[in-house]
PDB file of C-alpha atoms in Angstrom:
ATOM      1  CA  MET A 123     -76.484 -54.122  -8.823  1.00 47.00           C
ATOM      2  CA  ILE A 124     -75.735 -54.318  -5.034  1.00 54.00           C
ATOM      3  CA  LEU A 125     -76.387 -51.866  -2.967  1.00 51.00           C
ATOM      4  CA  LYS A 126     -74.286 -51.012   0.078  1.00 57.00           C
ATOM      5  CA  ARG A 127     -75.993 -49.724   3.278  1.00 60.00           C
ATOM      6  CA  VAL A 128     -73.482 -47.322   5.315  1.00 62.00           C
ATOM      7  CA  GLN A 129     -74.479 -46.925   8.701  1.00 77.00           C
ATOM      8  CA  VAL A 130     -74.123 -42.796   9.898  1.00 86.00           C
ATOM      9  CA  ARG A 131     -73.683 -41.606  13.483  1.00 90.00           C
ATOM     10  CA  THR A 132     -74.482 -38.622  14.921  1.00 92.00           C
ATOM     11  CA  LEU A 133     -73.786 -36.161  17.806  1.00 93.00           C
ATOM     12  CA  SER A 134     -75.967 -33.321  18.759  1.00 94.00           C
ATOM     13  CA  TYR A 135     -74.116 -30.742  20.880  1.00 95.00           C
ATOM     14  CA  GLU A 136     -76.660 -27.726  22.188  1.00 93.00           C
ATOM     15  CA  ASN A 137     -75.619 -24.090  23.209  1.00 91.00           C
ATOM     16  CA  VAL A 138     -72.193 -23.949  22.280  1.00 90.00           C
ATOM     17  CA  ARG A 139     -71.730 -20.587  22.299  1.00 84.00           C
ATOM     18  CA  THR A 140     -68.106 -19.692  23.627  1.00 87.00           C
ATOM     19  CA  ASP A 141     -64.418 -20.572  22.176  1.00 87.00           C
ATOM     20  CA  GLY A 142     -64.414 -22.525  25.235  1.00 91.00           C
ATOM     21  CA  GLU A 143     -67.805 -24.184  24.437  1.00 92.00           C
ATOM     22  CA  VAL A 144     -66.779 -24.980  21.230  1.00 92.00           C
ATOM     23  CA  ASP A 145     -63.115 -26.123  21.843  1.00 93.00           C
ATOM     24  CA  GLN A 146     -64.838 -28.492  24.328  1.00 94.00           C
ATOM     25  CA  ALA A 147     -67.442 -29.826  21.959  1.00 95.00           C
ATOM     26  CA  VAL A 148     -65.196 -30.467  19.337  1.00 95.00           C
ATOM     27  CA  GLU A 149     -62.486 -32.220  21.038  1.00 95.00           C
ATOM     28  CA  ASP A 150     -65.405 -34.760  22.734  1.00 96.00           C
ATOM     29  CA  ALA A 151     -66.664 -35.254  19.195  1.00 96.00           C
ATOM     30  CA  VAL A 152     -63.450 -35.939  18.141  1.00 95.00           C
ATOM     31  CA  ARG A 153     -62.826 -38.454  20.850  1.00 95.00           C
ATOM     32  CA  ARG A 154     -65.818 -40.203  20.259  1.00 95.00           C
ATOM     33  CA  GLY A 155     -64.724 -40.996  17.095  1.00 94.00           C
ATOM     34  CA  ALA A 156     -66.521 -38.022  14.520  1.00 95.00           C
ATOM     35  CA  ASN A 157     -64.837 -37.430  11.369  1.00 94.00           C
ATOM     36  CA  VAL A 158     -67.020 -34.736   9.996  1.00 97.00           C
ATOM     37  CA  ILE A 159     -68.239 -31.651  11.942  1.00 97.00           C
ATOM     38  CA  PHE A 160     -70.743 -28.789  11.625  1.00 97.00           C
ATOM     39  CA  THR A 161     -70.416 -25.773  13.411  1.00 96.00           C
ATOM     40  CA  THR A 162     -74.257 -23.928  12.957  1.00 94.00           C
ATOM     41  CA  THR A 163     -73.343 -20.316  13.219  1.00 93.00           C
ATOM     42  CA  PRO A 164     -70.724 -17.717  11.775  1.00 92.00           C
ATOM     43  CA  LYS A 165     -70.017 -16.663  15.023  1.00 90.00           C
ATOM     44  CA  LEU A 166     -68.332 -20.026  15.694  1.00 93.00           C
ATOM     45  CA  LEU A 167     -66.135 -20.134  11.976  1.00 92.00           C
ATOM     46  CA  LEU A 168     -62.716 -18.881  14.214  1.00 91.00           C
ATOM     47  CA  SER A 169     -63.183 -21.149  16.428  1.00 93.00           C
ATOM     48  CA  SER A 170     -63.592 -23.796  13.520  1.00 94.00           C
ATOM     49  CA  VAL A 171     -60.769 -22.631  12.026  1.00 94.00           C
ATOM     50  CA  ARG A 172     -58.277 -23.198  15.148  1.00 95.00           C
ATOM     51  CA  GLN A 173     -59.810 -26.519  15.653  1.00 95.00           C
ATOM     52  CA  ALA A 174     -59.309 -27.719  12.201  1.00 95.00           C
ATOM     53  CA  ALA A 175     -55.870 -26.692  12.557  1.00 95.00           C
ATOM     54  CA  LEU A 176     -55.524 -28.766  15.477  1.00 96.00           C
ATOM     55  CA  HIS A 177     -57.318 -31.882  14.080  1.00 96.00           C
ATOM     56  CA  PRO A 178     -56.354 -32.065  10.657  1.00 94.00           C
ATOM     57  CA  ASP A 179     -57.770 -35.293  10.116  1.00 94.00           C
ATOM     58  CA  VAL A 180     -61.334 -33.793  10.645  1.00 96.00           C
ATOM     59  CA  LYS A 181     -63.523 -32.420   8.107  1.00 96.00           C
ATOM     60  CA  ILE A 182     -64.931 -29.248   9.523  1.00 96.00           C
ATOM     61  CA  LEU A 183     -67.922 -26.543   7.880  1.00 96.00           C
ATOM     62  CA  ASN A 184     -69.336 -24.014   9.229  1.00 96.00           C
ATOM     63  CA  CYS A 185     -72.052 -22.338   8.235  1.00 96.00           C
ATOM     64  CA  SER A 186     -71.259 -18.737   6.834  1.00 94.00           C
ATOM     65  CA  LEU A 187     -70.832 -17.824   3.836  1.00 91.00           C
ATOM     66  CA  ASN A 188     -67.446 -16.498   1.411  1.00 85.00           C
ATOM     67  CA  THR A 189     -64.750 -17.100   3.988  1.00 84.00           C
ATOM     68  CA  SER A 190     -61.379 -17.494   2.884  1.00 87.00           C
ATOM     69  CA  TYR A 191     -59.839 -20.479   5.102  1.00 91.00           C
ATOM     70  CA  PRO A 192     -59.251 -23.837   2.824  1.00 92.00           C
ATOM     71  CA  SER A 193     -59.306 -25.702   6.768  1.00 94.00           C
ATOM     72  CA  VAL A 194     -62.451 -25.130   6.952  1.00 95.00           C
ATOM     73  CA  ARG A 195     -65.474 -25.349   4.042  1.00 95.00           C
ATOM     74  CA  THR A 196     -68.624 -23.490   4.515  1.00 95.00           C
ATOM     75  CA  TYR A 197     -71.732 -24.080   3.575  1.00 96.00           C
ATOM     76  CA  TYR A 198     -75.433 -21.935   3.196  1.00 96.00           C
ATOM     77  CA  PRO A 199     -78.668 -21.822   1.570  1.00 97.00           C
ATOM     78  CA  ARG A 200     -78.826 -19.484  -1.380  1.00 97.00           C
ATOM     79  CA  LEU A 201     -82.020 -17.672  -1.040  1.00 97.00           C
ATOM     80  CA  TYR A 202     -82.047 -14.912  -3.740  1.00 98.00           C
ATOM     81  CA  GLY A 203     -84.053 -17.404  -6.555  1.00 97.00           C
ATOM     82  CA  ALA A 204     -87.111 -17.637  -3.921  1.00 98.00           C
ATOM     83  CA  LYS A 205     -87.005 -14.015  -3.176  1.00 98.00           C
ATOM     84  CA  PHE A 206     -87.380 -13.463  -6.942  1.00 98.00           C
ATOM     85  CA  ILE A 207     -90.541 -15.257  -6.622  1.00 98.00           C
ATOM     86  CA  LYS A 208     -91.852 -13.628  -3.637  1.00 98.00           C
ATOM     87  CA  GLY A 209     -90.986 -10.491  -5.139  1.00 98.00           C
ATOM     88  CA  ALA A 210     -93.274 -11.448  -8.462  1.00 98.00           C
ATOM     89  CA  ILE A 211     -96.114 -12.771  -5.946  1.00 98.00           C
ATOM     90  CA  ALA A 212     -96.071  -9.258  -4.068  1.00 98.00           C
ATOM     91  CA  GLY A 213     -95.970  -7.425  -7.996  1.00 98.00           C
ATOM     92  CA  THR A 214     -99.097  -9.173  -9.170  1.00 97.00           C
ATOM     93  CA  LEU A 215    -101.102  -8.352  -5.740  1.00 96.00           C
ATOM     94  CA  THR A 216    -100.012  -4.864  -5.183  1.00 97.00           C
ATOM     95  CA  ARG A 217    -102.543  -1.966  -6.137  1.00 95.00           C
ATOM     96  CA  ASP A 218    -100.365   0.750  -5.570  1.00 96.00           C
ATOM     97  CA  GLY A 219     -97.073  -0.840  -6.747  1.00 97.00           C
ATOM     98  CA  CYS A 220     -95.867  -0.401  -3.372  1.00 98.00           C
ATOM     99  CA  ILE A 221     -93.965  -3.403  -1.633  1.00 98.00           C
ATOM    100  CA  GLY A 222     -92.172  -3.680   1.852  1.00 98.00           C
ATOM    101  CA  TYR A 223     -89.246  -5.376   2.615  1.00 98.00           C
ATOM    102  CA  VAL A 224     -87.477  -5.701   5.949  1.00 97.00           C
ATOM    103  CA  ALA A 225     -84.321  -7.486   5.936  1.00 98.00           C
ATOM    104  CA  ASP A 226     -82.274  -8.677   8.603  1.00 96.00           C
ATOM    105  CA  TYR A 227     -78.356  -7.389   8.073  1.00 94.00           C
ATOM    106  CA  PRO A 228     -76.193  -6.372   5.402  1.00 97.00           C
ATOM    107  CA  THR A 229     -73.937  -9.806   5.550  1.00 95.00           C
ATOM    108  CA  TYR A 230     -73.314 -11.890   2.259  1.00 95.00           C
ATOM    109  CA  GLY A 231     -75.853 -12.862  -0.223  1.00 95.00           C
ATOM    110  CA  SER A 232     -78.792 -10.375   1.536  1.00 97.00           C
ATOM    111  CA  ILE A 233     -78.292  -7.570  -1.121  1.00 97.00           C
ATOM    112  CA  ALA A 234     -78.698 -10.035  -3.309  1.00 97.00           C
ATOM    113  CA  SER A 235     -81.756 -11.330  -1.832  1.00 98.00           C
ATOM    114  CA  ILE A 236     -83.044  -7.745  -1.730  1.00 98.00           C
ATOM    115  CA  ASN A 237     -82.225  -6.868  -5.337  1.00 98.00           C
ATOM    116  CA  ALA A 238     -83.905 -10.413  -6.425  1.00 98.00           C
ATOM    117  CA  PHE A 239     -86.663  -9.814  -4.708  1.00 98.00           C
ATOM    118  CA  ALA A 240     -86.792  -6.195  -6.344  1.00 98.00           C
ATOM    119  CA  GLN A 241     -86.531  -7.589 -10.122  1.00 98.00           C
ATOM    120  CA  GLY A 242     -89.487 -10.069  -9.582  1.00 98.00           C
ATOM    121  CA  ALA A 243     -92.101  -7.377  -9.018  1.00 98.00           C
ATOM    122  CA  ARG A 244     -90.892  -5.387 -11.554  1.00 97.00           C
ATOM    123  CA  MET A 245     -91.260  -8.658 -13.752  1.00 97.00           C
ATOM    124  CA  VAL A 246     -94.491  -8.419 -13.683  1.00 97.00           C
ATOM    125  CA  ASN A 247     -95.339  -4.947 -12.560  1.00 98.00           C
ATOM    126  CA  ALA A 248     -93.120  -1.975 -13.969  1.00 96.00           C
ATOM    127  CA  ASN A 249     -94.428   0.185 -11.160  1.00 96.00           C
ATOM    128  CA  ALA A 250     -93.668  -1.737  -8.160  1.00 98.00           C
ATOM    129  CA  ARG A 251     -91.358  -0.055  -5.879  1.00 98.00           C
ATOM    130  CA  ILE A 252     -89.635  -1.738  -3.230  1.00 98.00           C
ATOM    131  CA  TYR A 253     -89.838   0.226   0.066  1.00 98.00           C
ATOM    132  CA  LEU A 254     -86.287  -1.525   2.143  1.00 98.00           C
ATOM    133  CA  ASP A 255     -86.354  -1.471   5.793  1.00 98.00           C
ATOM    134  CA  TRP A 256     -83.869  -3.490   8.933  1.00 98.00           C
ATOM    135  CA  ALA A 257     -85.133  -5.091  11.503  1.00 97.00           C
ATOM    136  CA  HIS A 258     -81.773  -5.166  13.369  1.00 97.00           C
ATOM    137  CA  LEU A 259     -81.494  -1.293  13.880  1.00 97.00           C
ATOM    138  CA  ARG A 260     -80.698   0.343  17.096  1.00 96.00           C
ATOM    139  CA  ASP A 261     -84.928   2.275  16.950  1.00 93.00           C
ATOM    140  CA  GLY A 262     -86.288  -0.850  15.646  1.00 91.00           C
ATOM    141  CA  GLY A 263     -89.666  -0.600  14.494  1.00 93.00           C
ATOM    142  CA  ALA A 264     -89.144  -1.560  10.807  1.00 95.00           C
ATOM    143  CA  VAL A 265     -92.322  -3.150  10.075  1.00 93.00           C
ATOM    144  CA  GLY A 266     -94.604  -0.379  11.948  1.00 93.00           C
ATOM    145  CA  ARG A 267     -92.536   2.215  10.233  1.00 95.00           C
ATOM    146  CA  LEU A 268     -93.595   0.496   6.636  1.00 95.00           C
ATOM    147  CA  GLN A 269     -97.453   0.218   7.943  1.00 93.00           C
ATOM    148  CA  ALA A 270     -97.471   3.592   8.795  1.00 93.00           C
ATOM    149  CA  GLN A 271     -96.748   4.397   5.183  1.00 94.00           C
ATOM    150  CA  GLY A 272     -99.493   2.563   4.248  1.00 94.00           C
ATOM    151  CA  ILE A 273     -97.995  -0.484   2.600  1.00 96.00           C
ATOM    152  CA  VAL A 274    -100.033  -3.690   2.310  1.00 95.00           C
ATOM    153  CA  TYR A 275     -97.599  -6.634   1.474  1.00 96.00           C
ATOM    154  CA  ILE A 276     -94.683  -6.763   3.697  1.00 96.00           C
ATOM    155  CA  ASP A 277     -91.599  -9.448   2.853  1.00 97.00           C
ATOM    156  CA  TYR A 278     -90.498 -10.079   6.585  1.00 95.00           C
ATOM    157  CA  LEU A 279     -88.472 -12.678   8.138  1.00 89.00           C
ATOM    158  CA  ASP A 280     -88.313 -14.789   4.636  1.00 89.00           C
ATOM    159  CA  ARG A 281     -92.072 -14.632   4.959  1.00 93.00           C
ATOM    160  CA  LEU A 282     -94.272 -12.502   2.320  1.00 95.00           C
ATOM    161  CA  ALA A 283     -97.590 -11.432   4.344  1.00 93.00           C
ATOM    162  CA  ALA A 284    -100.570  -8.823   3.654  1.00 92.00           C
ATOM    163  CA  SER A 285    -100.820  -6.651   6.238  1.00 77.00           C
ATOM    164  CA  THR A 286    -104.821  -6.144   7.868  1.00 65.00           C
ATOM    165  CA  GLY A 287    -103.954  -3.611  10.704  1.00 56.00           C
ATOM    166  CA  THR A 288    -101.250  -2.442  12.761  1.00 50.00           C
ATOM    167  CA  GLN A 289    -100.289  -4.942  14.556  1.00 52.00           C
ATOM    168  CA  MET A 290     -97.981  -7.961  13.672  1.00 49.00           C
ATOM    169  CA  GLY A 291    -100.445 -10.807  14.319  1.00 52.00           C
ATOM    170  CA  ASN A 292    -103.024  -9.052  11.632  1.00 57.00           C
ATOM    171  CA  ARG A 293    -100.934 -10.592   8.933  1.00 69.00           C
ATOM    172  CA  HIS A 294    -102.182 -13.052   6.638  1.00 80.00           C
ATOM    173  CA  ASN A 295     -98.908 -15.081   5.126  1.00 89.00           C
ATOM    174  CA  LEU A 296     -99.255 -15.450   1.227  1.00 95.00           C
ATOM    175  CA  ALA A 297     -95.505 -17.532   0.527  1.00 96.00           C
ATOM    176  CA  LEU A 298     -92.348 -18.370   2.314  1.00 95.00           C
ATOM    177  CA  ILE A 299     -89.433 -19.528   1.988  1.00 97.00           C
ATOM    178  CA  GLN A 300     -88.221 -23.257   3.103  1.00 96.00           C
ATOM    179  CA  THR A 301     -84.565 -24.254   3.863  1.00 96.00           C
ATOM    180  CA  HIS A 302     -84.484 -28.334   3.015  1.00 97.00           C
ATOM    181  CA  TRP A 303     -81.543 -28.172   5.797  1.00 96.00           C
ATOM    182  CA  GLY A 304     -81.987 -32.135   5.930  1.00 95.00           C
ATOM    183  CA  ARG A 305     -80.955 -32.234   2.689  1.00 95.00           C
ATOM    184  CA  LEU A 306     -78.292 -29.645   2.326  1.00 96.00           C
ATOM    185  CA  TYR A 307     -76.435 -32.078   5.529  1.00 96.00           C
ATOM    186  CA  GLN A 308     -76.888 -35.709   3.321  1.00 94.00           C
ATOM    187  CA  SER A 309     -75.739 -34.228   0.191  1.00 95.00           C
ATOM    188  CA  LEU A 310     -72.334 -32.812   2.635  1.00 95.00           C
ATOM    189  CA  VAL A 311     -71.993 -35.927   3.593  1.00 94.00           C
ATOM    190  CA  ARG A 312     -72.512 -37.986   1.045  1.00 92.00           C
ATOM    191  CA  ARG A 313     -69.773 -36.390  -1.015  1.00 92.00           C
ATOM    192  CA  VAL A 314     -67.198 -37.175   2.030  1.00 91.00           C
ATOM    193  CA  MET A 315     -68.575 -41.077   1.956  1.00 90.00           C
ATOM    194  CA  GLU A 316     -68.265 -40.932  -2.149  1.00 90.00           C
ATOM    195  CA  GLY A 317     -65.113 -39.380  -2.223  1.00 88.00           C
ATOM    196  CA  SER A 318     -66.277 -36.339  -4.140  1.00 91.00           C
ATOM    197  CA  TRP A 319     -65.507 -34.001  -1.034  1.00 91.00           C
ATOM    198  CA  LYS A 320     -61.299 -34.534  -2.254  1.00 89.00           C
ATOM    199  CA  GLN A 321     -61.969 -34.183  -5.561  1.00 89.00           C
ATOM    200  CA  GLU A 322     -63.591 -30.583  -4.766  1.00 89.00           C
ATOM    201  CA  ASP A 323     -60.508 -29.565  -2.743  1.00 87.00           C
ATOM    202  CA  GLN A 324     -58.979 -26.308  -4.023  1.00 81.00           C
ATOM    203  CA  GLY A 325     -55.614 -26.538  -2.469  1.00 81.00           C
ATOM    204  CA  SER A 326     -54.923 -23.296  -0.599  1.00 81.00           C
ATOM    205  CA  SER A 327     -58.510 -21.957  -2.159  1.00 84.00           C
ATOM    206  CA  ALA A 328     -61.385 -21.857   0.570  1.00 87.00           C
ATOM    207  CA  VAL A 329     -64.247 -24.295  -0.631  1.00 92.00           C
ATOM    208  CA  ASN A 330     -67.828 -22.504  -0.109  1.00 93.00           C
ATOM    209  CA  TYR A 331     -71.185 -24.201  -0.528  1.00 95.00           C
ATOM    210  CA  TRP A 332     -73.371 -21.870  -1.869  1.00 95.00           C
ATOM    211  CA  TRP A 333     -76.585 -24.205  -2.782  1.00 96.00           C
ATOM    212  CA  GLY A 334     -80.472 -23.219  -3.890  1.00 96.00           C
ATOM    213  CA  MET A 335     -83.390 -24.322  -6.142  1.00 95.00           C
ATOM    214  CA  GLU A 336     -81.293 -25.980  -8.651  1.00 94.00           C
ATOM    215  CA  GLN A 337     -79.863 -28.341  -5.752  1.00 94.00           C
ATOM    216  CA  GLY A 338     -83.111 -28.981  -4.068  1.00 94.00           C
ATOM    217  CA  VAL A 339     -82.549 -26.800  -0.967  1.00 96.00           C
ATOM    218  CA  VAL A 340     -84.308 -24.338  -1.297  1.00 97.00           C
ATOM    219  CA  SER A 341     -88.366 -23.915  -2.265  1.00 96.00           C
ATOM    220  CA  VAL A 342     -91.182 -21.769  -1.721  1.00 97.00           C
ATOM    221  CA  LEU A 343     -94.462 -22.270  -0.183  1.00 96.00           C
ATOM    222  CA  CYS A 344     -97.756 -20.813  -1.306  1.00 96.00           C
ATOM    223  CA  SER A 345    -100.248 -20.077   0.869  1.00 94.00           C
ATOM    224  CA  ARG A 346    -103.992 -21.366   0.243  1.00 92.00           C
ATOM    225  CA  ARG A 347    -105.329 -17.472   0.789  1.00 90.00           C
ATOM    226  CA  LEU A 348    -103.179 -16.443  -2.665  1.00 94.00           C
ATOM    227  CA  PRO A 349    -105.169 -16.130  -5.665  1.00 94.00           C
ATOM    228  CA  THR A 350    -104.696 -18.709  -8.503  1.00 95.00           C
ATOM    229  CA  GLY A 351    -103.267 -16.702 -11.007  1.00 96.00           C
ATOM    230  CA  PRO A 352     -99.968 -15.784  -8.437  1.00 96.00           C
ATOM    231  CA  ARG A 353     -99.969 -19.293  -7.525  1.00 96.00           C
ATOM    232  CA  ARG A 354     -99.307 -20.873 -11.010  1.00 97.00           C
ATOM    233  CA  LEU A 355     -96.760 -17.521 -11.672  1.00 97.00           C
ATOM    234  CA  ALA A 356     -95.023 -19.237  -8.428  1.00 97.00           C
ATOM    235  CA  GLY A 357     -94.920 -22.663  -9.832  1.00 96.00           C
ATOM    236  CA  VAL A 358     -93.901 -21.851 -13.275  1.00 97.00           C
ATOM    237  CA  LEU A 359     -90.599 -19.478 -11.812  1.00 97.00           C
ATOM    238  CA  ARG A 360     -89.965 -21.898  -9.622  1.00 96.00           C
ATOM    239  CA  GLU A 361     -89.233 -24.870 -12.314  1.00 96.00           C
ATOM    240  CA  ALA A 362     -87.436 -22.193 -14.593  1.00 96.00           C
ATOM    241  CA  LEU A 363     -85.418 -21.516 -11.861  1.00 96.00           C
ATOM    242  CA  LYS A 364     -84.480 -25.029 -10.988  1.00 94.00           C
ATOM    243  CA  ALA A 365     -83.965 -25.699 -14.860  1.00 93.00           C
ATOM    244  CA  ASP A 366     -81.506 -22.836 -15.001  1.00 90.00           C
ATOM    245  CA  ARG A 367     -83.833 -20.891 -17.529  1.00 93.00           C
ATOM    246  CA  LEU A 368     -84.359 -18.383 -15.696  1.00 94.00           C
ATOM    247  CA  ASP A 369     -81.854 -15.410 -14.421  1.00 94.00           C
ATOM    248  CA  PRO A 370     -82.927 -13.222 -11.573  1.00 96.00           C
ATOM    249  CA  PHE A 371     -80.264 -10.686 -12.363  1.00 95.00           C
ATOM    250  CA  TYR A 372     -81.327 -10.756 -16.280  1.00 87.00           C
ATOM    251  CA  GLY A 373     -80.370  -7.328 -18.329  1.00 86.00           C
ATOM    252  CA  VAL A 374     -78.974  -4.254 -17.287  1.00 92.00           C
ATOM    253  CA  LEU A 375     -79.008  -3.144 -14.027  1.00 95.00           C
ATOM    254  CA  MET A 376     -78.413   0.471 -12.606  1.00 96.00           C
ATOM    255  CA  ASP A 377     -77.969   1.389  -9.170  1.00 97.00           C
ATOM    256  CA  GLN A 378     -79.798   3.628  -6.861  1.00 97.00           C
ATOM    257  CA  SER A 379     -77.715   6.362  -8.533  1.00 96.00           C
ATOM    258  CA  GLY A 380     -78.011   5.341 -11.786  1.00 96.00           C
ATOM    259  CA  ARG A 381     -74.972   3.982 -12.982  1.00 95.00           C
ATOM    260  CA  VAL A 382     -75.216   0.644 -14.793  1.00 95.00           C
ATOM    261  CA  VAL A 383     -73.652  -1.814 -12.537  1.00 95.00           C
ATOM    262  CA  TYR A 384     -73.711  -4.634 -14.660  1.00 94.00           C
ATOM    263  CA  GLY A 385     -74.927  -5.120 -18.392  1.00 88.00           C
ATOM    264  CA  ASP A 386     -72.761  -8.331 -19.925  1.00 80.00           C
ATOM    265  CA  ASP A 387     -75.096 -10.702 -21.774  1.00 81.00           C
ATOM    266  CA  ALA A 388     -73.605 -13.691 -19.475  1.00 85.00           C
ATOM    267  CA  PRO A 389     -74.837 -14.414 -16.388  1.00 88.00           C
ATOM    268  CA  MET A 390     -73.389 -12.508 -13.541  1.00 93.00           C
ATOM    269  CA  PRO A 391     -70.687 -14.280 -11.733  1.00 93.00           C
ATOM    270  CA  ALA A 392     -71.473 -16.056  -8.126  1.00 92.00           C
ATOM    271  CA  ASP A 393     -68.668 -14.260  -6.502  1.00 92.00           C
ATOM    272  CA  ARG A 394     -70.276 -10.670  -7.625  1.00 94.00           C
ATOM    273  CA  ILE A 395     -73.885 -12.052  -6.633  1.00 96.00           C
ATOM    274  CA  LEU A 396     -72.888 -12.644  -3.554  1.00 95.00           C
ATOM    275  CA  SER A 397     -70.985  -9.470  -2.373  1.00 94.00           C
ATOM    276  CA  MET A 398     -73.222  -7.369  -3.870  1.00 96.00           C
ATOM    277  CA  ASN A 399     -72.880  -3.879  -1.648  1.00 96.00           C
ATOM    278  CA  TRP A 400     -75.779  -1.629  -3.826  1.00 97.00           C
ATOM    279  CA  LEU A 401     -79.563  -1.493  -4.438  1.00 98.00           C
ATOM    280  CA  LEU A 402     -81.798  -1.065  -7.540  1.00 98.00           C
ATOM    281  CA  THR A 403     -83.371   1.925  -8.942  1.00 97.00           C
ATOM    282  CA  SER A 404     -86.637   0.154  -8.116  1.00 98.00           C
ATOM    283  CA  VAL A 405     -85.490  -0.299  -4.302  1.00 98.00           C
ATOM    284  CA  GLU A 406     -86.292   2.947  -1.814  1.00 98.00           C
ATOM    285  CA  GLY A 407     -84.190   2.994   1.066  1.00 97.00           C
ATOM    286  CA  HIS A 408     -80.306   2.274   1.694  1.00 97.00           C
ATOM    287  CA  ILE A 409     -77.929  -0.067   3.698  1.00 97.00           C
ATOM    288  CA  PRO A 410     -77.176   1.629   6.833  1.00 96.00           C
ATOM    289  CA  GLN A 411     -74.044   3.068   8.463  1.00 95.00           C
ATOM    290  CA  PHE A 412     -72.428   0.279  10.907  1.00 95.00           C
ATOM    291  CA  GLU A 413     -73.088   2.094  13.772  1.00 96.00           C
ATOM    292  CA  GLU A 414     -76.699   2.141  13.213  1.00 96.00           C
ATOM    293  CA  PHE A 415     -77.387  -1.553  14.487  1.00 97.00           C
ATOM    294  CA  THR A 416     -77.181  -3.099  17.575  1.00 97.00           C
ATOM    295  CA  GLU A 417     -74.568  -4.471  19.212  1.00 96.00           C
ATOM    296  CA  LYS A 418     -75.405  -8.345  18.852  1.00 94.00           C
ATOM    297  CA  ALA A 419     -76.440  -7.610  14.298  1.00 95.00           C
ATOM    298  CA  GLN A 420     -72.663  -5.454  14.946  1.00 95.00           C
ATOM    299  CA  GLU A 421     -71.409  -8.553  15.373  1.00 92.00           C
ATOM    300  CA  LEU A 422     -72.369 -10.921  12.734  1.00 93.00           C
ATOM    301  CA  ILE A 423     -71.810  -8.097  10.236  1.00 94.00           C
ATOM    302  CA  LYS A 424     -68.190  -8.038  11.675  1.00 93.00           C
ATOM    303  CA  LEU A 425     -68.008 -11.871  10.677  1.00 90.00           C
ATOM    304  CA  GLN A 426     -69.825 -11.657   7.818  1.00 93.00           C
ATOM    305  CA  GLY A 427     -70.822  -7.732   6.491  1.00 93.00           C
ATOM    306  CA  VAL A 428     -70.256  -6.725   3.034  1.00 90.00           C
ATOM    307  CA  GLU A 429     -68.606  -3.636   2.591  1.00 79.00           C
ATOM    308  CA  ARG A 430     -70.933  -0.454   1.567  1.00 65.00           C
ATOM    309  CA  GLN A 431     -70.656   0.656  -2.045  1.00 62.00           C
ATOM    310  CA  SER A 432     -68.497   4.407  -1.736  1.00 52.00           C
ATOM    311  CA  GLU A 433     -70.470   7.141  -3.306  1.00 49.00           C
ATOM    312  CA  PRO A 434     -69.866   8.385  -6.967  1.00 45.00           C
TER     313      PRO A 434
END
């Protein structure tokens, strides 16, 4: 076998925030020979679509989810499997069944992460309750509110931690999610180089890469502070999820109103997981109104936010 070595040259542009800066950066990259361009935030999506129309021979990908633009493909790590594992860890540790969870924004995939965390906790602890708060509300103080309720184990910023005091600094990290961004980018570039990019073309439909533990893009790291039992459990769950032997959204799922939202024997389709807009019965809390979030958060929610579930 003869192995062919292919050299890939990369260009990097930092602090690109406005439409004008995106246009300038893309024009410069194309002029310097770039044929694959990654724009690394959902806020650059519309600028990316405009540039894709101007440069149809250049492959442009945006770091976002569930878009409808066939000219720009999107990519994002699928985190709910890792959240399921951390929920199971928290469920084994809590003594009173109360677990805190601080979410960022009600965007595509984020509600699935909350529900998967709750599913993991309830799998090992039938009495587990997830107390949900949000990091980017106008009044702030999400972690403090949970701590004030006496909740010890809180998942925040993709880290599960045990609170030992009233300050954020007095929290011991027990498990965290690791996203292998380099592996994700390498896999996408390899698709272009090996020709599978063309095979995945869906014509007038958008192509979204939502990769997780099965693709080796996402993993869970456990602290040495974590007892042996939960660490071994995390390893078992990790291997089962990677091998597709375990489904976080198994069985009958009921929302907070008691309505059955899914009960089929088949796995829940990816598009339904991605666009979840309801919370499980084991979650205490709600999805806030748009106006409750900070202005900066509202910018992202306008681009990637899921629609709130209508009241029954």
